[in-house]
Coordinates of C-alpha atoms in Angstrom, one line a residue:
X10 CA 12.5 14.5 -20.9
X11 CA 10.0 16.1 -23.3
X12 CA 7.1 18.0 -22.0
X13 CA 3.8 16.2 -22.3
X14 CA 1.5 17.4 -25.1
X15 CA -1.6 16.2 -23.2
X16 CA -3.8 18.9 -21.8
X17 CA -3.5 19.8 -18.1
X18 CA -6.3 19.2 -15.6
X19 CA -7.1 23.0 -15.6
X20 CA -7.6 22.7 -19.4
X21 CA -9.8 19.6 -19.1
X22 CA -11.9 20.6 -16.2
X23 CA -14.2 23.1 -18.1
X24 CA -14.8 20.4 -20.7
X25 CA -15.7 17.8 -18.1
X26 CA -17.9 20.3 -16.2
X27 CA -19.8 20.9 -19.4
X28 CA -20.6 17.2 -20.0
X29 CA -24.1 15.9 -19.3
X30 CA -24.7 13.0 -16.8
X31 CA -25.0 10.4 -19.6
X32 CA -21.7 11.5 -21.2
X33 CA -19.9 11.4 -17.8
X34 CA -21.3 8.0 -17.0
X35 CA -20.2 6.7 -20.4
X36 CA -16.7 8.1 -20.0
X37 CA -16.4 6.5 -16.6
X38 CA -17.7 3.1 -18.1
X39 CA -15.0 3.3 -20.8
X40 CA -12.3 4.2 -18.2
X41 CA -13.5 1.3 -16.0
X42 CA -13.3 -1.2 -18.9
X43 CA -9.9 0.0 -20.1
X44 CA -7.8 -1.8 -17.6
X45 CA -7.8 -3.9 -14.4
X46 CA -6.0 -1.1 -12.6
X47 CA -8.7 1.3 -13.6
X48 CA -11.4 -1.1 -12.4
X49 CA -9.9 -1.5 -9.0
X50 CA -9.3 2.2 -8.6
X51 CA -12.8 3.2 -9.6
X52 CA -14.4 0.4 -7.5
X53 CA -12.4 1.5 -4.4
X54 CA -13.2 5.2 -5.0
X55 CA -16.9 4.5 -5.3
X56 CA -17.5 1.8 -2.7
X57 CA -18.6 2.6 0.8
X58 CA -15.8 2.0 3.3
X59 CA -17.4 -1.2 4.6
X60 CA -17.6 -2.6 1.1
X61 CA -13.9 -2.2 0.2
X62 CA -12.6 -5.5 1.6
X63 CA -12.4 -7.3 -1.7
X64 CA -10.7 -4.4 -3.4
X65 CA -8.3 -4.0 -0.5
X66 CA -7.4 -7.7 -0.9
X67 CA -6.6 -7.1 -4.6
X68 CA -4.2 -4.3 -3.6
X69 CA -2.8 -6.5 -0.9
X70 CA -1.9 -9.2 -3.5
X71 CA -0.2 -6.5 -5.6
X72 CA 1.9 -5.6 -2.5
X73 CA 2.9 -9.3 -1.9
X74 CA 3.4 -10.2 -5.5
X75 CA 6.9 -8.7 -5.9
X76 CA 8.1 -10.7 -2.9
X77 CA 6.2 -13.9 -3.7
X78 CA 5.0 -14.2 -7.3
X79 CA 2.1 -16.5 -8.0
X80 CA 4.2 -18.4 -10.5
X81 CA 6.5 -19.7 -7.7
X82 CA 10.1 -18.7 -7.2
X83 CA 10.9 -15.1 -6.2
X84 CA 11.0 -12.6 -8.9
X85 CA 12.6 -9.3 -9.6
X86 CA 11.7 -7.7 -6.2
X87 CA 9.9 -4.9 -7.9
X88 CA 9.5 -2.7 -4.8
X89 CA 8.2 0.2 -6.9
X90 CA 5.2 -1.8 -8.0
X91 CA 4.3 -2.8 -4.5
X92 CA 4.7 0.8 -3.3
X93 CA 2.6 2.0 -6.2
X94 CA -0.2 -0.3 -5.1
X95 CA -0.2 1.3 -1.6
X96 CA -0.2 4.8 -3.0
X97 CA -3.0 4.0 -5.5
X98 CA -5.2 2.5 -2.8
X99 CA -4.6 5.5 -0.5
X100 CA -5.4 8.0 -3.3
X101 CA -8.5 6.1 -4.4
X102 CA -9.9 5.5 -1.0
X103 CA -8.5 7.9 1.5
X104 CA -8.8 4.9 3.9
X105 CA -6.2 5.2 6.6
X106 CA -6.8 1.8 8.1
X107 CA -6.6 0.0 4.7
X108 CA -3.4 2.0 3.8
X109 CA -1.8 1.0 7.1
X110 CA -2.8 -2.6 6.4
X111 CA -1.1 -2.5 3.1
X112 CA 2.0 -0.9 4.5
X113 CA 2.3 -3.5 7.2
X114 CA 1.8 -6.2 4.7
X115 CA 4.7 -4.8 2.7
X116 CA 7.0 -4.8 5.8
X117 CA 5.9 -8.3 6.8
X118 CA 6.5 -9.6 3.3
X119 CA 10.0 -8.0 3.3
X120 CA 10.8 -9.5 6.7
X121 CA 9.5 -12.9 5.7
X122 CA 11.6 -12.7 2.5
X123 CA 14.7 -11.7 4.4
X124 CA 14.2 -14.5 6.9
X125 CA 13.7 -17.1 4.1
X126 CA 16.3 -16.0 1.6
X127 CA 18.8 -14.2 3.8
X128 CA 19.3 -10.6 4.8
X129 CA 22.1 -8.4 3.6
X130 CA 20.3 -7.1 0.5
X131 CA 20.6 -3.4 1.1
X132 CA 17.9 -2.5 -1.5
X133 CA 15.4 -4.7 0.3
X134 CA 16.3 -3.5 3.8
X135 CA 16.2 0.2 2.7
X136 CA 12.8 -0.2 1.0
X137 CA 11.3 -2.1 4.0
X138 CA 12.7 0.5 6.4
X139 CA 11.2 3.3 4.3
X140 CA 7.7 1.8 4.2
X141 CA 8.0 1.1 8.0
X142 CA 8.8 4.7 8.6
X143 CA 5.8 5.8 6.6
X144 CA 3.6 3.3 8.5
X145 CA 4.9 4.6 11.8
X146 CA 4.2 8.2 10.8
X147 CA 0.7 7.2 9.7
X148 CA 0.0 5.3 12.9
X149 CA 1.4 8.2 15.1
X150 CA -0.9 10.7 13.4
X151 CA -4.0 11.9 15.3
X152 CA -6.2 9.6 13.2
X153 CA -3.9 6.6 13.5
X154 CA -5.0 5.3 16.9
X155 CA -7.7 3.0 15.6
X156 CA -5.4 1.5 13.0
X157 CA -2.7 1.0 15.6
X158 CA -5.1 -0.8 17.9
X159 CA -6.1 -3.2 15.1
X160 CA -2.5 -3.8 13.9
X161 CA -0.9 -4.1 17.4
X162 CA -0.7 -7.9 17.5
X163 CA 0.9 -8.0 14.0
X164 CA 3.4 -5.3 15.0
X165 CA 4.4 -7.4 18.1
X166 CA 4.8 -10.5 15.9
X167 CA 6.9 -8.4 13.4
X168 CA 9.3 -7.4 16.1
X169 CA 9.8 -11.1 17.0
X170 CA 10.1 -12.2 13.4
X171 CA 12.7 -9.6 12.5
X172 CA 15.0 -10.0 15.5
X173 CA 17.6 -12.0 13.6
X174 CA 17.8 -9.6 10.6
X175 CA 20.9 -7.6 11.2
X176 CA 20.3 -3.8 11.0
X177 CA 16.7 -4.1 9.8
X178 CA 15.6 -5.9 12.9
X179 CA 16.9 -3.1 15.1
X180 CA 15.2 -0.5 12.9
X181 CA 11.9 -2.4 13.2
X182 CA 12.3 -2.7 17.0
X183 CA 13.0 1.0 17.4
X184 CA 10.1 2.2 15.2
X185 CA 7.6 -0.1 16.8
X186 CA 8.9 0.5 20.3
X187 CA 8.4 4.2 19.7
X188 CA 4.8 3.5 18.7
X189 CA 4.2 1.4 21.7
X190 CA 5.5 4.2 23.9
X191 CA 3.3 6.7 22.2
X192 CA 0.2 4.5 22.9
X193 CA 1.3 3.4 26.3
X194 CA 1.2 -0.3 25.5

């Protein structure tokens, strides 16, 4: 792979620091107008935590889309796109609760898909287990208690819904049982 010819952040930072307020505002406006992804990222980054609900819903739809495309039948199962939406939201917002919401949405979508179309797809099960592991780590962190409390009913439902998925169901049960033990519920 060829090395990028674009300047690095350390090369751009002095130029950006030297810009006046009007130039920075114009650059941000152009960046915002350039793509839907940029608009969502900038909005999430600049909105107060209480005002992020609509943006979080856009990211949530990006997580669900690979499993259940708007056009109907299931698509290519582009797990990378769904995971990219989760990472993008987390980077833009730093919002642990919203990130946990998106991760759980991913796992729920994967379980629903496996229940509807059959399990045994190793790629699906590996991907869902990976995001579940990330979610469990996030919820077990010192800042994860509030998110766990909010998501607990959905986690309980997820254990029930995944019970018939060989392999993945046991993984989900183990991970969530460990969280329940951690929080004494």
